[in-house]
């Protein structure tokens, strides 16, 4: 609230989002570019990615302003709701107030800027150049930041761009250059983004709230619409879960690695990995260096011999690294390493290359250490643990119950029957406690008399 106790900013998060955060807190994005109501208050969601590569919400806020103090309040409140568990990586808009707040509240998290947000600010920051050289500048700029495979290539392309468009001395571009290691592709390829680097956060938000929230939405209606949008999102996740567990993907090769991936990955991630396996079939592998413990290979397509990727591998430990950095960036092994594995008789995916967050069991044993949203009479560690176990089992029943109409009826009846038994057991326990209390009181009265 403000100095006169009037509502200024509001934050909320639901229990399902808090549980999901415990599984997928490795990468989150925070976006303030989505304005939602007639007061033009920034609608600021925390967004992550689940094991089906679907956007998932970790909380939302309506902000009175975009000052450092407001962001610090929001981040501190959000972190408290998430049991103090800091994200592995937080991706934000290119904004100095947000940056200072992130540095203050999330000292253990890595911080990167959203590339697409930077692109969206171009018309405002360099409007005169942007309007006169719209297509040319945009193409050259994106080529510079996306296609430069090494820092040296980027430096050269950046200088050429400044000269070509007469932009030397532009303060905003100079600040972007100073922060290049936080957003330019070649500098962030070794940072895990879970596929979010290429997703524009505002588009993710739009897809989450499309049809639920618009410029005419009142503050009173927002929470209700938020719940509806969230329910729609969970329905999509349930459908993806059903497809993953109850249908079989079509294999394209006889390779054991493909069959293994089909068994462990969610359907969406399997399809991504399957493409890498399929493309590995057209790669030529050539040994370039062998020092006994490790080997280096040059990998290229048969029709693109000029574009060579280098893969270093320790065959004994089955550890490899590729110059494309796909595994570090997306958590999925690239076609170049797969080709080298085949060439060195490694036909199964080593366990250290299977990230749990992309597997079918990513949400299994999710730890929900946060204080539950309902009152627990026994607020001890034991009480919280018991609550967590019961909640997780109830969630599993709901997920399994969505598999078909029959399983839905079975799950619903079972849960209703279980609740009746629990209420009955609770009443019996209360009656026993009353009898014990009455008996103890009667004994005390007799003794006193």
Coordinates of C-alpha atoms in Angstrom, one line a residue:
X1 CA 0.0 0.0 0.0
X2 CA 1.0 3.6 -0.4
X3 CA 1.5 6.3 2.4
X4 CA -2.3 6.7 2.6
X5 CA -2.9 2.9 2.9
X6 CA -4.4 2.7 -0.6
X7 CA -3.6 -0.4 -2.7
X8 CA -0.7 0.3 -5.0
X9 CA 0.8 -3.1 -6.0
X10 CA -0.4 -6.7 -5.6
X11 CA 1.2 -10.1 -6.0
X12 CA -0.3 -13.5 -5.9
X13 CA 0.6 -17.1 -6.7
X14 CA -1.3 -20.4 -6.4
X15 CA -0.3 -23.7 -4.9
X16 CA 0.1 -25.6 -8.2
X17 CA 2.6 -22.9 -9.4
X18 CA 4.6 -23.2 -6.2
X19 CA 4.9 -27.0 -6.6
X20 CA 5.8 -26.6 -10.3
X21 CA 8.5 -24.1 -9.3
X22 CA 10.2 -26.8 -7.2
X23 CA 10.7 -28.9 -10.4
X24 CA 11.4 -26.2 -12.9
X25 CA 13.2 -23.3 -11.0
X26 CA 16.3 -23.7 -13.1
X27 CA 15.2 -21.0 -15.6
X28 CA 12.5 -18.3 -15.2
X29 CA 11.7 -15.1 -17.1
X30 CA 10.2 -11.9 -15.6
X31 CA 8.4 -9.6 -18.0
X32 CA 6.8 -6.2 -17.4
X33 CA 5.9 -5.3 -21.0
X34 CA 2.4 -6.7 -20.9
X35 CA 0.0 -3.9 -19.8
X36 CA -3.3 -5.3 -18.8
X37 CA -5.9 -2.7 -17.6
X38 CA -7.3 0.7 -18.2
X39 CA -4.9 2.1 -15.6
X40 CA -1.9 0.9 -17.7
X41 CA -0.5 -1.0 -14.7
X42 CA 2.3 -3.3 -15.8
X43 CA 1.2 -7.0 -15.4
X44 CA 4.4 -8.7 -14.4
X45 CA 4.4 -12.5 -14.5
X46 CA 7.1 -15.0 -13.5
X47 CA 7.2 -17.6 -16.3
X48 CA 9.0 -20.9 -16.6
X49 CA 9.0 -23.9 -18.8
X50 CA 7.8 -27.4 -17.8
X51 CA 9.0 -30.8 -19.1
X52 CA 6.7 -30.6 -22.1
X53 CA 8.2 -27.2 -23.1
X54 CA 5.0 -25.5 -22.2
X55 CA 5.0 -22.1 -20.5
X56 CA 4.1 -22.3 -16.8
X57 CA 3.3 -19.5 -14.4
X58 CA 5.2 -19.0 -11.1
X59 CA 3.2 -16.0 -9.9
X60 CA 2.0 -12.6 -11.1
X61 CA 1.9 -9.0 -10.0
X62 CA 0.2 -5.7 -10.9
X63 CA 2.7 -2.9 -10.2
X64 CA 2.0 0.7 -9.4
X65 CA 5.3 1.8 -11.0
X66 CA 8.6 0.4 -12.4
X67 CA 11.0 1.7 -9.8
X68 CA 13.8 -0.2 -8.1
X69 CA 12.0 -0.2 -4.7
X70 CA 8.9 -1.7 -6.3
X71 CA 10.9 -4.5 -8.0
X72 CA 12.7 -5.2 -4.8
X73 CA 9.4 -5.5 -2.9
X74 CA 8.0 -7.9 -5.6
X75 CA 11.1 -10.1 -5.9
X76 CA 11.4 -10.4 -2.1
X77 CA 7.7 -11.3 -1.7
X78 CA 7.9 -13.8 -4.6
X79 CA 11.1 -15.4 -3.1
X80 CA 9.3 -15.8 0.3
X81 CA 6.4 -17.5 -1.5
X82 CA 8.9 -19.9 -3.1
X83 CA 10.5 -20.8 0.3
X84 CA 13.6 -18.8 -0.4
X85 CA 14.6 -21.0 -3.3
X86 CA 16.5 -18.7 -5.8
X87 CA 16.1 -19.4 -9.5
X88 CA 19.1 -20.8 -11.4
X89 CA 18.7 -18.2 -14.1
X90 CA 16.5 -15.2 -14.3
X91 CA 15.8 -13.6 -17.7
X92 CA 14.5 -10.0 -17.6
X93 CA 13.8 -6.9 -19.7
X94 CA 16.7 -4.7 -20.4
X95 CA 16.1 -2.2 -17.6
X96 CA 18.5 -0.7 -15.0
X97 CA 16.0 -0.7 -12.2
X98 CA 15.2 -4.4 -12.7
X99 CA 18.9 -5.2 -12.9
X100 CA 19.7 -3.5 -9.6
X101 CA 16.7 -5.3 -7.9
X102 CA 17.8 -8.7 -9.3
X103 CA 21.4 -8.1 -8.1
X104 CA 20.0 -7.2 -4.6
X105 CA 17.4 -10.0 -4.2
X106 CA 18.9 -12.8 -6.3
X107 CA 22.7 -12.8 -5.6
X108 CA 23.0 -16.5 -6.2
X109 CA 21.1 -16.5 -9.6
X110 CA 22.6 -15.8 -13.0
X111 CA 21.0 -12.9 -14.8
X112 CA 20.5 -12.5 -18.6
X113 CA 18.6 -10.1 -20.7
X114 CA 15.7 -11.0 -23.1
X115 CA 17.0 -10.5 -26.6
X116 CA 13.6 -9.9 -28.2
X117 CA 12.8 -7.2 -25.6
X118 CA 15.9 -5.4 -26.7
X119 CA 14.8 -5.7 -30.4
X120 CA 11.3 -4.3 -29.4
X121 CA 12.9 -1.2 -28.0
X122 CA 14.9 -0.4 -31.1
X123 CA 12.2 2.0 -32.7
X124 CA 12.2 4.1 -29.5
X125 CA 15.9 4.2 -28.9
X126 CA 17.2 4.8 -32.4
X127 CA 14.0 5.9 -34.1
X128 CA 15.6 8.1 -36.8
X129 CA 17.9 5.3 -38.1
X130 CA 15.3 2.6 -37.5
X131 CA 12.7 4.3 -39.6
X132 CA 15.0 5.2 -42.5
X133 CA 16.9 1.9 -42.6
X134 CA 14.1 -0.3 -41.1
X135 CA 14.7 -3.5 -43.1
X136 CA 18.4 -3.2 -43.7
X137 CA 19.2 -2.4 -40.1
X138 CA 17.0 -5.1 -38.6
X139 CA 18.4 -7.8 -40.9
X140 CA 22.0 -6.7 -40.2
X141 CA 21.5 -6.4 -36.5
X142 CA 19.9 -9.8 -36.1
X143 CA 22.5 -11.4 -38.3
X144 CA 25.2 -9.8 -36.1
X145 CA 23.8 -11.1 -32.8
X146 CA 22.5 -14.5 -34.0
X147 CA 24.9 -15.7 -36.6
X148 CA 28.3 -14.8 -35.0
X149 CA 29.7 -18.1 -33.7
X150 CA 32.6 -16.6 -31.9
X151 CA 33.2 -13.4 -29.9
X152 CA 35.7 -12.3 -32.6
X153 CA 33.0 -12.7 -35.4
X154 CA 30.6 -10.6 -33.3
X155 CA 33.1 -7.9 -32.6
X156 CA 33.8 -7.6 -36.3
X157 CA 30.2 -7.6 -37.4
X158 CA 29.2 -5.1 -34.7
X159 CA 31.8 -2.6 -35.8
X160 CA 30.7 -3.0 -39.4
X161 CA 27.1 -2.4 -38.4
X162 CA 27.9 0.9 -36.6
X163 CA 29.9 2.2 -39.5
X164 CA 27.3 1.1 -42.1
X165 CA 24.5 2.9 -40.3
X166 CA 26.5 5.8 -38.9
X167 CA 25.7 4.9 -35.3
X168 CA 29.0 5.4 -33.6
X169 CA 28.4 7.5 -30.5
X170 CA 24.9 6.2 -29.9
X171 CA 24.7 5.9 -26.1
X172 CA 22.0 3.2 -26.0
X173 CA 23.9 0.9 -28.5
X174 CA 27.1 1.5 -26.5
X175 CA 25.3 0.3 -23.3
X176 CA 24.1 -2.7 -25.2
X177 CA 27.6 -3.4 -26.3
X178 CA 28.9 -3.0 -22.7
X179 CA 26.4 -5.6 -21.6
X180 CA 26.9 -7.9 -24.6
X181 CA 27.9 -10.9 -22.5
X182 CA 24.4 -10.9 -20.9
X183 CA 22.4 -11.2 -24.2
X184 CA 24.4 -11.8 -27.4
X185 CA 24.1 -15.5 -28.6
X186 CA 27.8 -16.2 -28.8
X187 CA 28.4 -15.2 -25.2
X188 CA 25.4 -17.0 -23.7
X189 CA 25.6 -20.3 -25.5
X190 CA 27.1 -22.0 -22.5
X191 CA 24.2 -20.9 -20.3
X192 CA 21.2 -23.2 -19.8
X193 CA 18.0 -21.5 -21.0
X194 CA 15.6 -24.5 -21.3
X195 CA 14.6 -23.2 -24.7
X196 CA 13.4 -19.9 -23.4
X197 CA 16.1 -17.8 -25.0
X198 CA 14.2 -17.8 -28.3
X199 CA 10.8 -17.3 -26.8
X200 CA 9.5 -13.8 -26.4
X201 CA 8.2 -13.6 -22.8
X202 CA 5.3 -11.2 -23.8
X203 CA 4.2 -13.7 -26.4
X204 CA 4.2 -16.5 -23.8
X205 CA 2.1 -14.3 -21.6
X206 CA -0.3 -13.5 -24.5
X207 CA -0.8 -17.1 -25.2
X208 CA -1.4 -17.8 -21.5
X209 CA -4.0 -15.1 -21.1
X210 CA -5.4 -14.7 -24.6
X211 CA -9.2 -14.6 -24.4
X212 CA -9.1 -14.0 -20.6
X213 CA -7.5 -10.6 -20.0
X214 CA -7.7 -7.4 -22.0
X215 CA -7.5 -3.6 -21.7
X216 CA -11.0 -3.5 -20.2
X217 CA -10.3 -6.0 -17.4
X218 CA -10.9 -4.6 -14.0
X219 CA -8.7 -5.3 -11.0
X220 CA -11.6 -7.2 -9.4
X221 CA -12.0 -9.5 -12.4
X222 CA -8.3 -10.1 -12.9
X223 CA -7.8 -12.8 -10.2
X224 CA -10.8 -14.8 -11.4
X225 CA -9.7 -14.6 -15.0
X226 CA -6.2 -15.5 -13.9
X227 CA -7.6 -18.7 -12.4
X228 CA -9.5 -19.6 -15.5
X229 CA -6.4 -19.0 -17.7
X230 CA -4.4 -21.2 -15.3
X231 CA -6.9 -24.0 -15.4
X232 CA -6.7 -23.9 -19.2
X233 CA -2.9 -24.1 -19.0
X234 CA -3.1 -27.2 -16.7
X235 CA -5.6 -28.9 -19.1
X236 CA -3.0 -28.6 -21.8
X237 CA -0.3 -30.1 -19.5
X238 CA -2.6 -33.0 -18.7
X239 CA -3.2 -33.7 -22.4
X240 CA 0.6 -33.6 -22.9
X241 CA 1.0 -36.0 -20.0
X242 CA -1.6 -38.4 -21.4
X243 CA 0.1 -38.4 -24.8
X244 CA 3.5 -39.0 -23.2
X245 CA 2.4 -42.0 -21.0
X246 CA -0.4 -43.6 -23.0
X247 CA 0.7 -43.4 -26.7
X248 CA 3.8 -44.7 -28.4
X249 CA 6.0 -42.5 -30.7
X250 CA 7.0 -43.7 -34.2
X251 CA 10.7 -44.5 -34.3
X252 CA 12.7 -43.4 -37.4
X253 CA 15.9 -45.5 -36.9
X254 CA 16.9 -48.9 -35.4
X255 CA 19.4 -47.1 -33.1
X256 CA 19.1 -48.2 -29.4
X257 CA 19.6 -44.5 -28.4
X258 CA 16.4 -43.5 -30.1
X259 CA 14.4 -46.3 -28.4
X260 CA 16.0 -45.3 -25.1
X261 CA 15.0 -41.6 -25.6
X262 CA 11.4 -42.6 -26.4
X263 CA 11.2 -44.4 -23.0
X264 CA 12.6 -41.6 -20.8
X265 CA 11.7 -38.2 -22.4
X266 CA 8.3 -36.6 -22.6
X267 CA 6.8 -36.7 -26.1
X268 CA 7.8 -33.1 -27.0
X269 CA 11.4 -33.5 -26.0
X270 CA 11.7 -36.9 -27.6
X271 CA 10.6 -35.3 -30.9
X272 CA 13.3 -32.7 -30.5
X273 CA 15.9 -35.3 -29.7
X274 CA 14.7 -37.6 -32.6
X275 CA 15.4 -34.8 -35.1
X276 CA 19.0 -34.6 -33.8
X277 CA 19.4 -38.4 -34.2
X278 CA 17.9 -38.3 -37.7
X279 CA 20.1 -35.4 -38.8
X280 CA 23.2 -37.2 -37.4
X281 CA 22.8 -39.8 -40.1
X282 CA 24.0 -37.3 -42.8
X283 CA 27.1 -36.2 -40.8
X284 CA 30.7 -37.1 -41.7
X285 CA 33.0 -37.6 -38.8
X286 CA 36.8 -37.1 -39.1
X287 CA 39.4 -37.6 -36.3
X288 CA 41.7 -34.6 -36.0
X289 CA 43.5 -35.0 -32.7
X290 CA 44.2 -37.9 -30.3
X291 CA 46.2 -37.5 -27.1
X292 CA 45.4 -40.9 -25.6
X293 CA 42.9 -39.8 -23.0
X294 CA 40.7 -37.7 -25.2
X295 CA 40.0 -37.3 -28.9
X296 CA 38.9 -34.4 -31.1
X297 CA 36.7 -34.9 -34.1
X298 CA 35.6 -32.6 -36.9
X299 CA 31.9 -33.1 -37.8
X300 CA 30.2 -31.7 -40.9
X301 CA 27.3 -32.5 -43.3
X302 CA 28.3 -34.2 -46.5
X303 CA 27.0 -31.2 -48.5
X304 CA 28.3 -28.5 -46.1
X305 CA 32.0 -29.4 -45.7
X306 CA 32.9 -25.8 -45.1
X307 CA 30.8 -25.6 -41.9
X308 CA 32.7 -27.7 -39.4
X309 CA 31.8 -28.4 -35.8
X310 CA 34.5 -29.7 -33.3
X311 CA 33.6 -32.4 -30.8
X312 CA 36.0 -33.3 -28.0
X313 CA 35.4 -36.6 -26.3
X314 CA 36.7 -38.7 -23.4
X315 CA 35.6 -42.2 -24.6
X316 CA 36.3 -43.9 -21.2
X317 CA 34.0 -41.6 -19.3
X318 CA 31.6 -41.0 -22.3
X319 CA 31.9 -37.2 -21.8
X320 CA 31.8 -35.0 -24.9
X321 CA 31.6 -31.3 -25.7
X322 CA 30.6 -29.7 -29.0
X323 CA 31.5 -26.3 -30.3
X324 CA 27.7 -25.7 -31.0
X325 CA 27.0 -25.8 -27.2
X326 CA 23.5 -27.2 -27.7
X327 CA 23.5 -29.4 -24.6
X328 CA 24.7 -26.5 -22.4
X329 CA 22.1 -24.2 -24.0
X330 CA 19.0 -26.4 -24.3
X331 CA 19.8 -29.6 -22.3
X332 CA 19.5 -31.9 -25.3
X333 CA 22.5 -33.6 -26.9
X334 CA 23.3 -32.3 -30.4
X335 CA 23.5 -34.3 -33.7
X336 CA 27.3 -33.7 -33.8
X337 CA 28.0 -35.5 -30.5
X338 CA 25.5 -38.3 -31.4
X339 CA 27.5 -38.8 -34.7
X340 CA 30.7 -39.0 -32.8
X341 CA 29.2 -41.4 -30.2
X342 CA 28.1 -43.7 -33.1
X343 CA 31.6 -43.5 -34.6
X344 CA 33.2 -44.5 -31.3
X345 CA 30.7 -47.3 -30.6
X346 CA 28.6 -45.6 -27.9
X347 CA 25.1 -46.5 -28.8
X348 CA 23.2 -45.5 -25.6
X349 CA 22.7 -42.1 -24.2
X350 CA 24.9 -41.7 -21.1
X351 CA 22.9 -40.9 -18.0
X352 CA 24.7 -37.6 -17.4
X353 CA 23.2 -36.4 -20.7
X354 CA 19.6 -37.0 -19.6
X355 CA 18.3 -34.0 -17.7
X356 CA 15.6 -35.1 -15.3
X357 CA 13.6 -31.8 -16.0
X358 CA 13.0 -33.1 -19.6
X359 CA 11.9 -36.7 -18.6
X360 CA 8.5 -38.2 -18.0
X361 CA 9.3 -38.3 -14.2
X362 CA 10.3 -34.7 -13.9
X363 CA 7.6 -33.9 -11.4
X364 CA 8.0 -37.1 -9.4
X365 CA 8.9 -36.6 -5.8
X366 CA 8.5 -32.8 -6.1
X367 CA 9.5 -31.3 -2.8
X368 CA 7.0 -28.8 -1.6
X369 CA 8.8 -27.3 1.4
X370 CA 6.8 -24.1 1.4
X371 CA 4.2 -23.5 4.1
X372 CA 0.9 -24.8 2.8
X373 CA -1.9 -22.4 2.0
X374 CA -4.2 -24.1 4.5
X375 CA -3.8 -24.1 8.3
X376 CA -1.8 -27.0 9.7
X377 CA -2.5 -27.7 13.4
X378 CA 0.8 -29.5 13.8
X379 CA 3.2 -26.8 12.4
X380 CA 6.3 -28.9 13.0
X381 CA 8.6 -30.4 10.4
X382 CA 6.7 -33.7 10.7
X383 CA 3.3 -31.9 10.1
X384 CA 4.6 -30.1 6.9
X385 CA 6.0 -33.4 5.6
X386 CA 2.7 -35.2 6.1
X387 CA 0.8 -32.4 4.4
X388 CA 3.2 -32.5 1.4
X389 CA 2.8 -36.3 1.0
X390 CA -1.0 -36.1 1.1
X391 CA -1.0 -33.2 -1.3
X392 CA 1.3 -34.9 -3.8
X393 CA -0.8 -38.1 -3.7
X394 CA -4.0 -36.1 -4.3
X395 CA -2.3 -34.3 -7.3
X396 CA -1.3 -37.7 -8.7
X397 CA -4.8 -39.0 -8.4
X398 CA -6.1 -35.9 -10.3
X399 CA -3.5 -36.4 -13.1
X400 CA -4.1 -40.1 -13.5
X401 CA -7.9 -39.5 -13.3
X402 CA -7.7 -37.4 -16.5
X403 CA -6.5 -40.3 -18.7
X404 CA -10.1 -41.3 -19.7
X405 CA -13.7 -40.9 -18.7
X406 CA -13.6 -44.3 -16.9
X407 CA -10.4 -43.4 -14.9
X408 CA -12.0 -40.0 -14.1
X409 CA -15.1 -41.7 -12.5
X410 CA -12.9 -44.2 -10.7
X411 CA -10.6 -41.4 -9.3
X412 CA -13.6 -39.2 -8.3
X413 CA -15.4 -42.0 -6.4
X414 CA -12.2 -43.1 -4.7
X415 CA -11.4 -39.6 -3.6
X416 CA -15.0 -39.0 -2.3
X417 CA -14.9 -42.3 -0.4
X418 CA -11.5 -41.5 1.0
X419 CA -12.7 -38.1 2.2
X420 CA -15.7 -39.7 3.9
X421 CA -13.5 -42.1 5.8
X422 CA -11.0 -39.3 6.7
X423 CA -13.8 -37.1 8.1
X424 CA -15.1 -40.1 10.1
X425 CA -11.7 -40.9 11.4
X426 CA -11.2 -37.3 12.4
X427 CA -14.5 -37.2 14.3
X428 CA -13.6 -40.5 16.1
X429 CA -10.3 -39.0 17.1
X430 CA -12.0 -35.9 18.5
X431 CA -14.5 -37.9 20.5
X432 CA -11.7 -40.1 21.9
X433 CA -9.8 -36.9 22.9
X434 CA -12.9 -35.5 24.6
X435 CA -13.4 -38.7 26.6
X436 CA -9.8 -38.7 27.7
X437 CA -10.0 -35.0 28.7
X438 CA -13.2 -35.6 30.6
X439 CA -11.8 -38.6 32.4
X440 CA -8.6 -36.7 33.3
X441 CA -10.7 -33.8 34.6
X442 CA -13.0 -36.1 36.7
X443 CA -9.9 -37.9 38.2
X444 CA -8.5 -34.5 39.1
X445 CA -11.7 -33.3 40.7
X446 CA -12.0 -36.5 42.8
X447 CA -8.5 -36.1 44.0
X448 CA -9.0 -32.5 44.9
X449 CA -12.2 -33.3 46.9

